PDB file of C-alpha atoms in Angstrom:
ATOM      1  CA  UNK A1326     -53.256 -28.836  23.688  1.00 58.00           C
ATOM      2  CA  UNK A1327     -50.444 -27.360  25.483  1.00 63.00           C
ATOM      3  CA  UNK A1328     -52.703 -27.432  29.079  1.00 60.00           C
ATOM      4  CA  UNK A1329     -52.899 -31.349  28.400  1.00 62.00           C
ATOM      5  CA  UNK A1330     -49.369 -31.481  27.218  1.00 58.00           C
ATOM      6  CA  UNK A1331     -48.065 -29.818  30.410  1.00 68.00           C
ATOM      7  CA  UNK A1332     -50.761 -31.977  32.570  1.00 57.00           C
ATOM      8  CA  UNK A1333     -49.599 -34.980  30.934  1.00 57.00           C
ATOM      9  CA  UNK A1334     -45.921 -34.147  32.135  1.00 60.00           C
ATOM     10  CA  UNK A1335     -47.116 -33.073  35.619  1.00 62.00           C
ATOM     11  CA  UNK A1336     -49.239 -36.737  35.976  1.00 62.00           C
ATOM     12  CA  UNK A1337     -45.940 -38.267  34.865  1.00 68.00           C
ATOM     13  CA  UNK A1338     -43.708 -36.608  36.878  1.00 63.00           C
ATOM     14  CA  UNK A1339     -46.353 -37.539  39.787  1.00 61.00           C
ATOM     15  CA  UNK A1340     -46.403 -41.720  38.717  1.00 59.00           C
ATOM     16  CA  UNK A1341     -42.384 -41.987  38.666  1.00 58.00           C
ATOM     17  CA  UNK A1342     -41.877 -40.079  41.726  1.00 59.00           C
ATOM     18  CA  UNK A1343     -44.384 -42.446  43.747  1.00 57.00           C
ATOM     19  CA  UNK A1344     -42.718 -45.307  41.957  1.00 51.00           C
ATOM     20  CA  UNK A1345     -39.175 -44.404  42.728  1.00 51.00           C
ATOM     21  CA  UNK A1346     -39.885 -44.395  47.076  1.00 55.00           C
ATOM     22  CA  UNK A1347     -42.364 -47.852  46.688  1.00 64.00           C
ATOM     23  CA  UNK A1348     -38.942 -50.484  47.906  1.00 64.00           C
ATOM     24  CA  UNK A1349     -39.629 -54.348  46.115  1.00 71.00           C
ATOM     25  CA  UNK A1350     -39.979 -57.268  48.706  1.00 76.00           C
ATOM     26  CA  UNK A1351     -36.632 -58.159  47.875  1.00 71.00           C
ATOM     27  CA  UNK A1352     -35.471 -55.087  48.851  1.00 73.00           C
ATOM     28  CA  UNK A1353     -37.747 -55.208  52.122  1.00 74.00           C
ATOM     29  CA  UNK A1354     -36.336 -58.462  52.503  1.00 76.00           C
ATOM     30  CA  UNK A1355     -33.063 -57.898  51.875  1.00 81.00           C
ATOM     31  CA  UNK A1356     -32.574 -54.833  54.489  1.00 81.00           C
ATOM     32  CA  UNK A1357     -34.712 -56.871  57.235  1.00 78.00           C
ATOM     33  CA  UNK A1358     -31.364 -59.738  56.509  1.00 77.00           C
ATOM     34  CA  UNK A1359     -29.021 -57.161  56.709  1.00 82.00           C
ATOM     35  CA  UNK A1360     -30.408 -55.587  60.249  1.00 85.00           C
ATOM     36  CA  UNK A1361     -31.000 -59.555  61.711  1.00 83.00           C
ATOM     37  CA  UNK A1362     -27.133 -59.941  60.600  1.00 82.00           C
ATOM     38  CA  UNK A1363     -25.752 -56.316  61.634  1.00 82.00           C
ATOM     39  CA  UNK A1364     -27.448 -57.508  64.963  1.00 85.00           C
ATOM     40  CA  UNK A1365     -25.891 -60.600  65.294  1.00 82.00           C
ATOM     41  CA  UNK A1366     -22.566 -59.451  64.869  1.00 81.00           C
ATOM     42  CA  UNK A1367     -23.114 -56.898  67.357  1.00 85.00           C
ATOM     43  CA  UNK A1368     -24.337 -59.614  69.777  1.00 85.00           C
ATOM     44  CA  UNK A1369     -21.246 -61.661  69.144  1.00 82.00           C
ATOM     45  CA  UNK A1370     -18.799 -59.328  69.618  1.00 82.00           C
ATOM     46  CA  UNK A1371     -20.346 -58.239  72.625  1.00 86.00           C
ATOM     47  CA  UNK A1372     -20.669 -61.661  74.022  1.00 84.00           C
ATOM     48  CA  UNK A1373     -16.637 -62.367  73.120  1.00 83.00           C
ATOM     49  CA  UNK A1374     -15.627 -59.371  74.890  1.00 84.00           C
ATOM     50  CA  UNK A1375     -17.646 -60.392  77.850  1.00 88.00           C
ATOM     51  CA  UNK A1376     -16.007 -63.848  77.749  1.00 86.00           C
ATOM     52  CA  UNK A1377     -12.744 -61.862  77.102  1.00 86.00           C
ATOM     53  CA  UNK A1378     -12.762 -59.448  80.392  1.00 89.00           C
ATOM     54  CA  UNK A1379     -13.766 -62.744  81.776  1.00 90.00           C
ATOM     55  CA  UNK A1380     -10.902 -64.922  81.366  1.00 89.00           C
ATOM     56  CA  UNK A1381      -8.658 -61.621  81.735  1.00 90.00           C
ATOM     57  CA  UNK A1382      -9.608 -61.714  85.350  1.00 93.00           C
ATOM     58  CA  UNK A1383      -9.202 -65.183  86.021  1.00 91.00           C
ATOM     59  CA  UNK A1384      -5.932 -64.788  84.135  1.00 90.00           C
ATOM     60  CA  UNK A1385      -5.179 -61.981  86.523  1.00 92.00           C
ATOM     61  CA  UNK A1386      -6.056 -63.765  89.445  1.00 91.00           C
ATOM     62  CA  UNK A1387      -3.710 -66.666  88.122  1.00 89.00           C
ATOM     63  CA  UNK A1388      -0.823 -64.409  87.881  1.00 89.00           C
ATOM     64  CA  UNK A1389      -1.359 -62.491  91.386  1.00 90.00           C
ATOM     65  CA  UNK A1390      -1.363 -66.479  92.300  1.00 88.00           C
ATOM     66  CA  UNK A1391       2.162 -67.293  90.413  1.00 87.00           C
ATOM     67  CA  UNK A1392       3.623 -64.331  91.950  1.00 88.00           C
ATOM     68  CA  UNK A1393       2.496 -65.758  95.740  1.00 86.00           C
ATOM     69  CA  UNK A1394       3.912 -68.760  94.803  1.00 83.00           C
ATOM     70  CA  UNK A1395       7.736 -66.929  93.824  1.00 83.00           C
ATOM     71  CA  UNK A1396       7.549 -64.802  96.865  1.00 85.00           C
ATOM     72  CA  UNK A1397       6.728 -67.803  98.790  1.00 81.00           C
ATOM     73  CA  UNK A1398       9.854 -69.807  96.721  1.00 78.00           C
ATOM     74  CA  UNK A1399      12.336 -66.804  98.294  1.00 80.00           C
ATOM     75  CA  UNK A1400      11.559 -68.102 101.563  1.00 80.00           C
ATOM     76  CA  UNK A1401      12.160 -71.740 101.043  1.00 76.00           C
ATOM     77  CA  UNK A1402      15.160 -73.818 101.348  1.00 80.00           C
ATOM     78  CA  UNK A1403      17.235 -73.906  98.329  1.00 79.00           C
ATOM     79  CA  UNK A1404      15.793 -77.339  97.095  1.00 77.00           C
ATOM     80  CA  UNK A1405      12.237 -76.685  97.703  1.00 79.00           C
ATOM     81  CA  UNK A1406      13.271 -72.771  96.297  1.00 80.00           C
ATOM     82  CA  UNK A1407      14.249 -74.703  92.750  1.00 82.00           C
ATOM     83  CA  UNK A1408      11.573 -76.831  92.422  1.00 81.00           C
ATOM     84  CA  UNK A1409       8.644 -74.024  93.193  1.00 82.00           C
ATOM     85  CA  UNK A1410      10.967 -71.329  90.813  1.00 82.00           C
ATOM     86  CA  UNK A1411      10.708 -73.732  88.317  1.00 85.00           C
ATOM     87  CA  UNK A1412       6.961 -74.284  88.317  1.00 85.00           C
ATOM     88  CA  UNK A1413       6.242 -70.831  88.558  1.00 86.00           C
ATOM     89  CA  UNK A1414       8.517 -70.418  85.563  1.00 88.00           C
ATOM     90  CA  UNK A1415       6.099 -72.833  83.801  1.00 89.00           C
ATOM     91  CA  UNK A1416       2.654 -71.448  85.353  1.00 87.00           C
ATOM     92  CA  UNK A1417       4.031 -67.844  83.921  1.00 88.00           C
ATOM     93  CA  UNK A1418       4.733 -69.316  80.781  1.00 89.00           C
ATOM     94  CA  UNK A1419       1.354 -71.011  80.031  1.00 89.00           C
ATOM     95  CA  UNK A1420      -0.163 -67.696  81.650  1.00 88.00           C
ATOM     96  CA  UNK A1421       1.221 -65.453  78.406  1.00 89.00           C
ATOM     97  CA  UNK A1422       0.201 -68.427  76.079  1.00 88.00           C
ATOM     98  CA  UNK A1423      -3.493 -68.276  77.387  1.00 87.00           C
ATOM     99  CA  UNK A1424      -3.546 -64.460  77.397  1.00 86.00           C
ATOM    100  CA  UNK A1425      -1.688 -64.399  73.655  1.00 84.00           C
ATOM    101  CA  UNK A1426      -4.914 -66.481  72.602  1.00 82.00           C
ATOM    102  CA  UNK A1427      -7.606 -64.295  73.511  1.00 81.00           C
ATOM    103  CA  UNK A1428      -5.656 -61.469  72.628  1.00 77.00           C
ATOM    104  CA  UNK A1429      -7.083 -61.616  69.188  1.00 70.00           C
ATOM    105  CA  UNK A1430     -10.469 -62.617  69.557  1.00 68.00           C
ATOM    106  CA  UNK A1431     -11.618 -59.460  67.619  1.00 62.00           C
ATOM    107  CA  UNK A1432     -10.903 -60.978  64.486  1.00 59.00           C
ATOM    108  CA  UNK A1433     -12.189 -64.235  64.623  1.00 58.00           C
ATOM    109  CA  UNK A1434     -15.738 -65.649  63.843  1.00 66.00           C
ATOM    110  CA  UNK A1435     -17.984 -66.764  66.487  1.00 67.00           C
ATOM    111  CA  UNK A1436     -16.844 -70.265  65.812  1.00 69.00           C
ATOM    112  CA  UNK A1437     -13.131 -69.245  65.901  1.00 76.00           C
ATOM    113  CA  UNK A1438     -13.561 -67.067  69.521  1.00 73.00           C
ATOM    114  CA  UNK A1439     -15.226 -69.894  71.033  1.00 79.00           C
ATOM    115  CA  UNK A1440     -13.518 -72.613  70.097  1.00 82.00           C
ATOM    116  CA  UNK A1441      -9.671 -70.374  71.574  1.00 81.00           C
ATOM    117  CA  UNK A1442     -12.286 -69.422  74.802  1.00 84.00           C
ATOM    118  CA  UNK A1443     -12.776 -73.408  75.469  1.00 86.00           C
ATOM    119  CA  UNK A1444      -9.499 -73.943  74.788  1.00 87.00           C
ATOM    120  CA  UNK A1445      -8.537 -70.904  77.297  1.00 86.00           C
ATOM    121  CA  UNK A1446     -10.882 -72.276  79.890  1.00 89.00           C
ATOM    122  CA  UNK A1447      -8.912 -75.985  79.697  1.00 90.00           C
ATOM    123  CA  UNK A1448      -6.198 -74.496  80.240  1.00 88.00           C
ATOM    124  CA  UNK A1449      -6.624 -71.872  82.822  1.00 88.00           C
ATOM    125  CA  UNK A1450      -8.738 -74.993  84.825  1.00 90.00           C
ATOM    126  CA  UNK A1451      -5.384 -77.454  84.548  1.00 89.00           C
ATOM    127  CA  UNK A1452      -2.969 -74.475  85.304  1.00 88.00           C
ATOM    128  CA  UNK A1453      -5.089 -73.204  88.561  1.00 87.00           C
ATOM    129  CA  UNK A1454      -5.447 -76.825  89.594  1.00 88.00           C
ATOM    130  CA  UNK A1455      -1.805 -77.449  89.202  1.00 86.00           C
ATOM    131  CA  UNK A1456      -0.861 -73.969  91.438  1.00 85.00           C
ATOM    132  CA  UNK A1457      -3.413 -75.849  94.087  1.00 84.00           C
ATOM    133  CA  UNK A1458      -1.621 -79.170  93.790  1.00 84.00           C
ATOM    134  CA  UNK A1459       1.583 -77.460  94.015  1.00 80.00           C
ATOM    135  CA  UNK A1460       0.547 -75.214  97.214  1.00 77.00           C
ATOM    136  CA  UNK A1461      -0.848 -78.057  99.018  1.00 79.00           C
ATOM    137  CA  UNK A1462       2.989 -80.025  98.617  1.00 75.00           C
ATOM    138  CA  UNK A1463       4.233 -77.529 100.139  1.00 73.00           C
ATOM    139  CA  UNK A1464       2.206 -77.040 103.216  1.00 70.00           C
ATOM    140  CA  UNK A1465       2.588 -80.863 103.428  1.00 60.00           C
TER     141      UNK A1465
END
């Protein structure tokens, strides 16, 4: 009696212990979600902070561009030296406003980053075009 007793407890032991590592479908399915979505936001970030070092350079590029324009602006005559301190003034200004919005990219959701990256693009397109408009005058 006590053999079966103790074999009993052993087959027991056996059956719970398989049951315990078996996982549910809805646990299967439920970690194969959670990887697809860990992934995801590992793709997005990585795909904002491309777009980020991105529009840093053309940002870059826009202010070595601004600061050709004000050494450029030292050399003029006094009225033309006004006029092209004053747009610079402006083109600097929008500059920090574009690089203020993708400074915080890192919190937003993919919707968020890309709408502020469109919205970074517009206006790094109008401000380069305007620095192109504005060198042309003056060679004119």
């Amino acid at each position: 009696m006590t053999n079966k007793l103790i074999l009993l407890v052993a087959m027991t032991g056996v059956l719970l212990s398989c049951q315990s590592e078996k996982k549910t479908t809805a646990e299967t399915r439920t970690e194969a979600v959670e990887e697809a979505a860990d992934k995801a936001a590992r793709e997005m970030k990585e795909e904002a902070a491309e777009a980020k070092a991105a529009l840093a350079k053309r940002l870059d590029q826009l202010d070595a561009e601004i600061d050709s324009l004000e050494a450029r602006a030292s050399k003029a005559t006094a009225k033309s030296k006004a006029k092209l301190n004053a747009e610079a003034k402006e083109l600097r200004a929008e500059a920090v406003r574009l690089r203020g919005r993708i400074s915080n990219w890192d919190d937003k959701m993919a919707s968020g980053w890309r709408t502020a990256k469109g919205e970074v693009e517009e206006g790094l397109d109008k401000t380069e075009a305007a620095i192109k408009k504005l060198v042309a005058d003056i060679k004119d």
